[in-house]
mmCIF file with all atom_site columns, C-alpha atoms in Angstrom:
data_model
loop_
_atom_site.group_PDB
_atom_site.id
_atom_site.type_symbol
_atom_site.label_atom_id
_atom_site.label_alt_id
_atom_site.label_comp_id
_atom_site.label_asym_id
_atom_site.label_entity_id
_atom_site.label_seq_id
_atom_site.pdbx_PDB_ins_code
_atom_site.Cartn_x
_atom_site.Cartn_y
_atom_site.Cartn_z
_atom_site.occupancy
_atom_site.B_iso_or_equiv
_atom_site.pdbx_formal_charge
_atom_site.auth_seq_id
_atom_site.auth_comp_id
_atom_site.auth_asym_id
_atom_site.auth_atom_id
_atom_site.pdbx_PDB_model_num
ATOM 1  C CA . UNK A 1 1  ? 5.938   -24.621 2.943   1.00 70.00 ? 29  UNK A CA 1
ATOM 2  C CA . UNK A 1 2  ? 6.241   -22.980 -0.258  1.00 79.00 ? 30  UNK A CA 1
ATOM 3  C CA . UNK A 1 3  ? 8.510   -20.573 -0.916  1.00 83.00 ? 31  UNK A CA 1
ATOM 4  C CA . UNK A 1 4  ? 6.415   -17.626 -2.267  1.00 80.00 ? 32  UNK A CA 1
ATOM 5  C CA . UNK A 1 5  ? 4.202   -18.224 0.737   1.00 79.00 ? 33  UNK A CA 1
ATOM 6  C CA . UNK A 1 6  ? 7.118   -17.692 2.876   1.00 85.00 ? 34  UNK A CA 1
ATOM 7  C CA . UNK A 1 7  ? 8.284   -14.325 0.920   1.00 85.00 ? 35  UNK A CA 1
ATOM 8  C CA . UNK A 1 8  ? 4.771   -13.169 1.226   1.00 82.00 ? 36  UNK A CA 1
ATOM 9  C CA . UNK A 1 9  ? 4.802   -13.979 4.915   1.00 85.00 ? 37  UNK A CA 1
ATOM 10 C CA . UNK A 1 10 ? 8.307   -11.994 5.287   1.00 89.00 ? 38  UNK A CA 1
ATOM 11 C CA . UNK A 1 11 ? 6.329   -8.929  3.621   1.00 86.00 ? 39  UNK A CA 1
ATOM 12 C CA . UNK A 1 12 ? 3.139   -8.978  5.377   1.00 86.00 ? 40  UNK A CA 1
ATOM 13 C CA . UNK A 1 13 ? 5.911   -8.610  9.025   1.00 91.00 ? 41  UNK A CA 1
ATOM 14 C CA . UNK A 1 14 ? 7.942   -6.185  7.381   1.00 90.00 ? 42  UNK A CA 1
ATOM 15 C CA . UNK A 1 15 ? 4.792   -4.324  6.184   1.00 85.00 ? 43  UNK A CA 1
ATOM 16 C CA . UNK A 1 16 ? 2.604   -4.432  9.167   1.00 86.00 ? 44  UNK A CA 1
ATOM 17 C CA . UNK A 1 17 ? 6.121   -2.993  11.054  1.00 90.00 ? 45  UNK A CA 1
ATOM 18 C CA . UNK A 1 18 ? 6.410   -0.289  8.188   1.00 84.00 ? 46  UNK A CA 1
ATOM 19 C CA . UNK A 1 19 ? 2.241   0.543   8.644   1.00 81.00 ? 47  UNK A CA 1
ATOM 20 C CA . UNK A 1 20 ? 3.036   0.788   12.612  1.00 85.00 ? 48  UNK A CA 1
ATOM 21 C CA . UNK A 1 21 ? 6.068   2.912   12.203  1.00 84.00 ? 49  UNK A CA 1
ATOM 22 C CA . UNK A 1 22 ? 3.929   5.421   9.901   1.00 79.00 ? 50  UNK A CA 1
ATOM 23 C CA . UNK A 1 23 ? 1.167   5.570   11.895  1.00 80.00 ? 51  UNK A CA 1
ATOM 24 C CA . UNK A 1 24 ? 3.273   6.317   15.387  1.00 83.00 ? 52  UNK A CA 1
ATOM 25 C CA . UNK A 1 25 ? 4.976   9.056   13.062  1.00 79.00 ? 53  UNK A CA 1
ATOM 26 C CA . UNK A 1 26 ? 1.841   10.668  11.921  1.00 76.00 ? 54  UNK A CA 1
ATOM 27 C CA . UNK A 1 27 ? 0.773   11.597  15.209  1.00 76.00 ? 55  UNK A CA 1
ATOM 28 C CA . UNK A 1 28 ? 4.291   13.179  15.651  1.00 77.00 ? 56  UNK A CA 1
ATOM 29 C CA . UNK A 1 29 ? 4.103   15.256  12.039  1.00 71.00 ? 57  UNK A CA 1
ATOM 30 C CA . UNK A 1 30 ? 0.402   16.120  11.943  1.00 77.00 ? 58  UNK A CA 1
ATOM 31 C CA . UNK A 1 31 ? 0.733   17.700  7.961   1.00 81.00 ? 59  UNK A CA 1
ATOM 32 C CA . UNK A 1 32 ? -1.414  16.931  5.153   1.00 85.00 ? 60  UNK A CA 1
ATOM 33 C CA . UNK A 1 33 ? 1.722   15.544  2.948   1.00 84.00 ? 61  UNK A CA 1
ATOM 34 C CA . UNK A 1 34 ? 1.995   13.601  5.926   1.00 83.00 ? 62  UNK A CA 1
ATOM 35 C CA . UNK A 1 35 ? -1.168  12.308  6.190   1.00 86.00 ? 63  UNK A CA 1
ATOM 36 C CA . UNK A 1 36 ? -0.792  11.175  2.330   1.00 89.00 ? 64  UNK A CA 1
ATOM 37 C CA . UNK A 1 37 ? 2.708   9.346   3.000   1.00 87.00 ? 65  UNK A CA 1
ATOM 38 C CA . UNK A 1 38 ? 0.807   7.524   5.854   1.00 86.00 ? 66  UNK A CA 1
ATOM 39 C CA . UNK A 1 39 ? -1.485  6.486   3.407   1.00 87.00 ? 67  UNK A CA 1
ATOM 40 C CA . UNK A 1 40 ? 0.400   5.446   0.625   1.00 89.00 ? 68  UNK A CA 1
ATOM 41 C CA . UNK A 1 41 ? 2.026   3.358   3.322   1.00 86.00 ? 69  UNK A CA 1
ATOM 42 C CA . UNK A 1 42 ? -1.195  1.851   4.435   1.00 87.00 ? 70  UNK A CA 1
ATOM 43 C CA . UNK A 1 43 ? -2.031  1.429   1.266   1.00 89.00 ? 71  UNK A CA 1
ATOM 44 C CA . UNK A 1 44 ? 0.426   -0.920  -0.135  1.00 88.00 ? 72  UNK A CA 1
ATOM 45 C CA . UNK A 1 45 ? 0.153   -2.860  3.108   1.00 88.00 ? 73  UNK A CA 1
ATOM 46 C CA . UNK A 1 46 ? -3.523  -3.411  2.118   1.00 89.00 ? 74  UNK A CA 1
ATOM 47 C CA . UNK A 1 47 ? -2.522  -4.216  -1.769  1.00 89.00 ? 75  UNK A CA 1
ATOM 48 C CA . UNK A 1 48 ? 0.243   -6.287  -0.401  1.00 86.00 ? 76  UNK A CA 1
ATOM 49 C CA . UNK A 1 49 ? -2.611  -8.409  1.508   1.00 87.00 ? 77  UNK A CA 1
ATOM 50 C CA . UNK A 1 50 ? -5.158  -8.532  -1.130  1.00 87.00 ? 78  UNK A CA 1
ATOM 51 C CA . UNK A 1 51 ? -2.435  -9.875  -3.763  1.00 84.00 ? 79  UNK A CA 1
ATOM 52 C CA . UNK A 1 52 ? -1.996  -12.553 -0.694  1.00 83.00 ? 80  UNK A CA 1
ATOM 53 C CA . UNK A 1 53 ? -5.635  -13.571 -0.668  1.00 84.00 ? 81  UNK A CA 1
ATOM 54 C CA . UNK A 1 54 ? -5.926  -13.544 -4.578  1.00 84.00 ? 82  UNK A CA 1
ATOM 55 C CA . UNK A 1 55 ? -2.713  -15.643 -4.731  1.00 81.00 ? 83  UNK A CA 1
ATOM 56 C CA . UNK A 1 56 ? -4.306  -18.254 -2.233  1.00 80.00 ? 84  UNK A CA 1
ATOM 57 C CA . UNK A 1 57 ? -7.591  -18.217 -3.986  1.00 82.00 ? 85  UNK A CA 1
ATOM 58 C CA . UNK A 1 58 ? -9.391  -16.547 -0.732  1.00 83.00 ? 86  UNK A CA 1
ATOM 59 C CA . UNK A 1 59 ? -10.425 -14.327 -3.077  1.00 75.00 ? 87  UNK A CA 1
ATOM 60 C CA . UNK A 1 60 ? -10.930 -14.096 -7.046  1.00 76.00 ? 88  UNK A CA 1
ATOM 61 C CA . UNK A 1 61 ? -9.813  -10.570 -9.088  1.00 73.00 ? 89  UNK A CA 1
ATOM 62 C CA . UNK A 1 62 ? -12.927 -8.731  -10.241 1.00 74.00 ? 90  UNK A CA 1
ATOM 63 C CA . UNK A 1 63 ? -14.246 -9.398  -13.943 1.00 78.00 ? 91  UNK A CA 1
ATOM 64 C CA . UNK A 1 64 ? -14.084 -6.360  -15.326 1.00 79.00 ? 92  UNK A CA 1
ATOM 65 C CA . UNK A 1 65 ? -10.877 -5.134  -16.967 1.00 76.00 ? 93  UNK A CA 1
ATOM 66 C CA . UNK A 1 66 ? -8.341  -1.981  -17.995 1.00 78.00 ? 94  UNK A CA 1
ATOM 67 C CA . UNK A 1 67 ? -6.592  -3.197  -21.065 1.00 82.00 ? 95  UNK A CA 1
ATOM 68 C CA . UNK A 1 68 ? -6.257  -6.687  -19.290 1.00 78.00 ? 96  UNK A CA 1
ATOM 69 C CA . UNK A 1 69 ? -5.653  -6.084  -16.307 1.00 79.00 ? 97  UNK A CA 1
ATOM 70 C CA . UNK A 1 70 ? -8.387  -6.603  -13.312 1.00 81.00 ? 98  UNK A CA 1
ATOM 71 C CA . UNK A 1 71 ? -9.447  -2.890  -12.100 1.00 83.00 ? 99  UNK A CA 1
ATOM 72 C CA . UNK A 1 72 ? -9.046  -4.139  -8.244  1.00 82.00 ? 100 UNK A CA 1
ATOM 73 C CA . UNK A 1 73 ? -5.382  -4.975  -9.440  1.00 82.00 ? 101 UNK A CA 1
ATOM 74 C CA . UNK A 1 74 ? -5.238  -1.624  -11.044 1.00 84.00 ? 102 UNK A CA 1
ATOM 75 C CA . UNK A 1 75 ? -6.604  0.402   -8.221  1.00 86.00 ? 103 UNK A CA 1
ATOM 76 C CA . UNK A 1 76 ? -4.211  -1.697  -5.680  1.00 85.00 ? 104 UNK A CA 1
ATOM 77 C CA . UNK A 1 77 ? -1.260  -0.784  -7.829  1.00 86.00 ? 105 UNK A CA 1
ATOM 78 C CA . UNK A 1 78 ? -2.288  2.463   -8.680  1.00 90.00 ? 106 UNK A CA 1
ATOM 79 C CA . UNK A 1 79 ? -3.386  4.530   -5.679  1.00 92.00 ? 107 UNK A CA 1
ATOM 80 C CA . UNK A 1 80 ? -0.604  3.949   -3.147  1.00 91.00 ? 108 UNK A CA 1
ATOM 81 C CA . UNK A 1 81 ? 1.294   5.727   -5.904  1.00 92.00 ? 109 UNK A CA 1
ATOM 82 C CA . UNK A 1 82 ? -0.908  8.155   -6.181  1.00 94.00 ? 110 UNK A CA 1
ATOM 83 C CA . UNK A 1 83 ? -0.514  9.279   -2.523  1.00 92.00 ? 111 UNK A CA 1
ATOM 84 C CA . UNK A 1 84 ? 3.094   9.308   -2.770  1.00 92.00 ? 112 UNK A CA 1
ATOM 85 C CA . UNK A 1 85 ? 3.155   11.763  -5.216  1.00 94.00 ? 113 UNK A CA 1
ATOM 86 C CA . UNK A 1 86 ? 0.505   13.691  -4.059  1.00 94.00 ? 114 UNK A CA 1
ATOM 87 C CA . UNK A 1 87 ? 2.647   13.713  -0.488  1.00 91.00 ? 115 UNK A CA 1
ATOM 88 C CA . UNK A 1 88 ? 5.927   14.608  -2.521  1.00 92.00 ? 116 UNK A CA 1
ATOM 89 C CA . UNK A 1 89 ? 4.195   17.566  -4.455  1.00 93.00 ? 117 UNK A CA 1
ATOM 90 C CA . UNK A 1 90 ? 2.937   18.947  -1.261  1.00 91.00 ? 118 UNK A CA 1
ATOM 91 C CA . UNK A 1 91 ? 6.058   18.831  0.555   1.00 88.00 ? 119 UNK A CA 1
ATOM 92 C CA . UNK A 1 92 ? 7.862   20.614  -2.304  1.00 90.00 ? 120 UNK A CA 1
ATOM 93 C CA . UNK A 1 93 ? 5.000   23.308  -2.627  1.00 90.00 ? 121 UNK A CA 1
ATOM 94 C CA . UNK A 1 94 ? 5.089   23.576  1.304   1.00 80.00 ? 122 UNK A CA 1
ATOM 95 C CA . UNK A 1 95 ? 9.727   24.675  1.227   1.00 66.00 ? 123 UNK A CA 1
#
């Protein structure tokens, strides 16, 4: 087996355990800053998959491009960011 196959299969367990672990704790801390970590978490599992499928031609990156990059890369990349730091501003505005 190839090796990257084997990394990706490494991150896929570690990140499915991460997405389970984030889920049990948001019904424990039911916040909206919360709620955004959870989703950051859930998705980067769901980038981490889609870069899987793309890198065993499952599935192809869409045409259409930001400054050459594909925009389903982008968004991938982009959003579970984005819910980090919307989780990290709320949690300072909340103290």
């Amino acid at each position: 087996m190839e090796p990257k196959i084997i990394l990706f299969i490494i991150k896929l367990v570690a990140g499915g355990i991460v997405a389970f672990l984030a889920i049990l704790l948001m019904s424990k801390k039911r916040s909206v800053s919360w709620a955004f970590m959870v989703s950051g978490f859930l998705l980067s599992y769901a980038a981490m998959v889609y870069d899987l499928l793309i890198e065993l031609g499952v599935l192809t990156a869409t045409k259409y491009g930001f400054l050459g990059i594909p925009v389903s890369t982008l968004i991938c990349a982009v959003v579970p960011s984005l819910c980090f730091i919307i989780a990290f501003i709320l949690m300072l505005a909340r103290k």
